[in-house]
């Protein structure tokens, strides 16, 4: 009986275990199916999201491309200055700037050129900003870079001329950004408008509230007819440059271009001194001359006067006398070996307003064995010309 009962219970247990297996398997299979469905759904959603993002990007790019193409078709006139091969009546950029006064160029014509430069430069910055990213238009980018490079070359050339016409180192800016300019500015100093054999250099100084001409040392001066014509050309050159430089920084700020304080002050100075030069030209008068005492002769004067005077007259026919102010030789060494020795003094010329002292020196070249060669003209000294009583 016991044996039969045990068998019966064992069969029943096996039967129940067999009956429960399909239920567990089904449950596991259902879980796997759900996970697969969820993963498939997630992938579909990712694909849809990517397609939406791609569509948005394509739409944005198409919009930007359309905007850029529209901008390209609307590009302002390309001024010859920004054209890599551009010339003005066969004249290149540098010569154009150098000859602005001598050539028949109207102020209206220069204003039109300035307008074209501003429009094209500003438009290039808009195009360059849009033309970005990994698939940018290389040819367009190169074209813009070449044009803008020419633009800056033009303003650099104007800047170099300005530094010749005026002295830009005397402009200061306070903590509030206010710009102030000293009462001195160089004019006709080492430039082509100075008459041959004329005064060394001319600056503008303010006297009694008005600008007048002065020597490099600040002594009030009066320009003869030849030098006055040169001063007028300098003033005109600055006025012509003013067309290009006045308020130029407003445009540069607008497009986000960086410029140095030197550029800012230089252009500001130009605007100041263009008007100051006009004022000095109008005030040019012998009454502005400030006379100095005649320099005293040094110990070397009597010994070398005749020789030095002959050299001076051969170099400058208008010389009427010379004064040597040196008491001894100024020996210039090259290491331990003498190179030359100099004496210093003045050429003296005369015009209707009086005698003029012009700073000069004479030199002897070292020839070895303690010997020096003949006395020769040694060039212009560092002081300025001045009238003497």
Short mmCIF file of C-alpha atoms in Angstrom, two decimals, residues 207-364:
data_model
loop_
_atom_site.label_atom_id
_atom_site.label_comp_id
_atom_site.label_asym_id
_atom_site.label_seq_id
_atom_site.Cartn_x
_atom_site.Cartn_y
_atom_site.Cartn_z
CA UNK A 207 50.26 131.21 -30.71
CA UNK A 208 47.57 133.49 -29.26
CA UNK A 209 44.90 130.93 -30.13
CA UNK A 210 45.92 130.54 -33.77
CA UNK A 211 48.22 128.16 -35.63
CA UNK A 212 51.33 129.61 -37.26
CA UNK A 213 54.43 128.19 -38.93
CA UNK A 214 57.54 127.58 -36.86
CA UNK A 215 60.96 125.96 -37.18
CA UNK A 216 61.54 122.47 -35.79
CA UNK A 217 62.78 124.10 -32.61
CA UNK A 218 59.44 125.88 -32.18
CA UNK A 219 60.69 129.32 -33.24
CA UNK A 220 58.09 131.40 -35.09
CA UNK A 221 58.86 131.47 -38.80
CA UNK A 222 57.71 132.89 -42.11
CA UNK A 223 57.58 130.89 -45.35
CA UNK A 224 58.85 132.27 -48.64
CA UNK A 225 56.74 131.86 -51.77
CA UNK A 226 58.28 128.49 -52.77
CA UNK A 227 57.85 126.96 -49.32
CA UNK A 228 54.37 128.42 -48.97
CA UNK A 229 53.31 126.62 -52.16
CA UNK A 230 54.68 123.41 -50.66
CA UNK A 231 52.71 124.01 -47.47
CA UNK A 232 49.55 124.53 -49.49
CA UNK A 233 50.09 121.18 -51.23
CA UNK A 234 50.62 119.51 -47.85
CA UNK A 235 47.38 121.02 -46.56
CA UNK A 236 45.50 119.93 -49.68
CA UNK A 237 46.91 116.41 -49.39
CA UNK A 238 45.66 116.19 -45.80
CA UNK A 239 42.22 117.47 -46.79
CA UNK A 240 42.01 114.83 -49.52
CA UNK A 241 43.07 112.12 -47.06
CA UNK A 242 40.47 113.46 -44.64
CA UNK A 243 37.78 112.35 -47.10
CA UNK A 244 38.87 108.75 -46.50
CA UNK A 245 39.71 108.93 -42.81
CA UNK A 246 37.00 111.10 -41.27
CA UNK A 247 34.65 108.92 -39.18
CA UNK A 248 36.20 105.76 -40.69
CA UNK A 249 36.31 104.14 -37.26
CA UNK A 250 32.52 104.18 -37.04
CA UNK A 251 32.45 101.75 -39.97
CA UNK A 252 35.24 99.63 -38.50
CA UNK A 253 33.43 99.44 -35.15
CA UNK A 254 30.20 98.50 -36.91
CA UNK A 255 31.74 95.50 -38.69
CA UNK A 256 33.81 94.49 -35.67
CA UNK A 257 37.22 95.31 -37.14
CA UNK A 258 40.05 95.91 -34.70
CA UNK A 259 42.35 98.86 -35.23
CA UNK A 260 45.26 100.18 -33.20
CA UNK A 261 45.26 103.36 -31.16
CA UNK A 262 48.10 104.54 -33.38
CA UNK A 263 45.77 104.38 -36.40
CA UNK A 264 42.98 106.10 -34.49
CA UNK A 265 45.20 108.95 -33.31
CA UNK A 266 46.95 109.28 -36.64
CA UNK A 267 43.68 109.79 -38.49
CA UNK A 268 42.39 112.09 -35.78
CA UNK A 269 45.56 114.17 -36.03
CA UNK A 270 45.17 114.40 -39.77
CA UNK A 271 41.73 115.93 -39.39
CA UNK A 272 43.07 118.39 -36.80
CA UNK A 273 46.15 119.49 -38.73
CA UNK A 274 44.47 119.77 -42.12
CA UNK A 275 42.53 122.71 -40.71
CA UNK A 276 45.51 123.91 -38.67
CA UNK A 277 47.66 124.08 -41.81
CA UNK A 278 45.00 126.20 -43.53
CA UNK A 279 45.06 128.55 -40.55
CA UNK A 280 48.87 128.83 -40.60
CA UNK A 281 48.84 129.53 -44.35
CA UNK A 282 46.36 132.34 -43.80
CA UNK A 283 48.48 133.66 -40.90
CA UNK A 284 51.81 133.45 -42.77
CA UNK A 285 53.51 136.78 -42.08
CA UNK A 286 56.99 138.20 -41.33
CA UNK A 287 55.51 139.36 -38.05
CA UNK A 288 55.58 135.75 -36.86
CA UNK A 289 59.39 135.54 -37.07
CA UNK A 290 61.21 135.15 -33.77
CA UNK A 291 64.86 136.21 -34.03
CA UNK A 292 67.68 134.60 -32.04
CA UNK A 293 71.15 135.84 -31.22
CA UNK A 294 73.93 134.92 -33.64
CA UNK A 295 75.75 131.77 -32.41
CA UNK A 296 79.26 132.31 -31.03
CA UNK A 297 82.30 131.05 -32.92
CA UNK A 298 84.33 128.27 -31.29
CA UNK A 299 88.07 127.67 -31.13
CA UNK A 300 88.02 125.78 -34.47
CA UNK A 301 86.38 128.68 -36.36
CA UNK A 302 89.41 130.76 -37.34
CA UNK A 303 91.49 127.72 -38.33
CA UNK A 304 88.92 126.16 -40.70
CA UNK A 305 86.64 129.06 -41.71
CA UNK A 306 88.03 129.61 -45.22
CA UNK A 307 88.00 125.91 -46.08
CA UNK A 308 84.56 125.32 -44.54
CA UNK A 309 83.08 128.41 -46.25
CA UNK A 310 84.27 127.24 -49.69
CA UNK A 311 82.63 123.85 -49.07
CA UNK A 312 79.40 125.52 -47.95
CA UNK A 313 79.17 127.81 -51.01
CA UNK A 314 79.83 124.88 -53.36
CA UNK A 315 77.04 122.90 -51.71
CA UNK A 316 74.58 125.76 -51.39
CA UNK A 317 75.17 128.87 -53.56
CA UNK A 318 73.01 131.07 -51.31
CA UNK A 319 75.44 130.81 -48.38
CA UNK A 320 76.93 134.19 -47.42
CA UNK A 321 78.93 133.09 -44.40
CA UNK A 322 79.54 130.24 -41.94
CA UNK A 323 80.19 129.90 -38.21
CA UNK A 324 82.03 126.97 -36.69
CA UNK A 325 80.95 126.58 -33.09
CA UNK A 326 83.17 123.58 -32.17
CA UNK A 327 86.11 124.04 -29.82
CA UNK A 328 87.67 120.69 -30.80
CA UNK A 329 87.17 117.66 -33.06
CA UNK A 330 84.38 115.20 -32.30
CA UNK A 331 86.05 111.86 -33.09
CA UNK A 332 83.76 109.00 -34.12
CA UNK A 333 85.18 105.57 -33.35
CA UNK A 334 84.59 102.16 -34.92
CA UNK A 335 85.54 100.00 -31.98
CA UNK A 336 89.10 101.03 -31.08
CA UNK A 337 89.84 102.62 -34.46
CA UNK A 338 88.84 106.20 -35.44
CA UNK A 339 86.39 106.35 -38.36
CA UNK A 340 86.07 110.12 -38.85
CA UNK A 341 86.14 113.39 -36.94
CA UNK A 342 83.59 116.20 -37.15
CA UNK A 343 83.24 119.89 -36.40
CA UNK A 344 79.88 121.63 -36.16
CA UNK A 345 78.41 125.00 -36.99
CA UNK A 346 76.01 126.82 -39.31
CA UNK A 347 75.60 127.90 -42.90
CA UNK A 348 74.29 131.45 -43.01
CA UNK A 349 71.90 132.53 -45.79
CA UNK A 350 69.77 135.64 -46.11
CA UNK A 351 66.36 136.61 -47.41
CA UNK A 352 64.34 139.81 -47.21
CA UNK A 353 63.44 139.06 -43.59
CA UNK A 354 66.99 138.63 -42.31
CA UNK A 355 69.81 136.14 -41.87
CA UNK A 356 69.08 132.42 -41.41
CA UNK A 357 71.31 129.92 -39.60
CA UNK A 358 71.19 126.36 -40.93
CA UNK A 359 72.69 123.63 -38.78
CA UNK A 360 75.56 121.81 -40.57
CA UNK A 361 78.72 119.85 -39.93
CA UNK A 362 82.05 119.22 -41.65
CA UNK A 363 84.01 115.99 -41.50
CA UNK A 364 87.41 114.39 -42.15
#
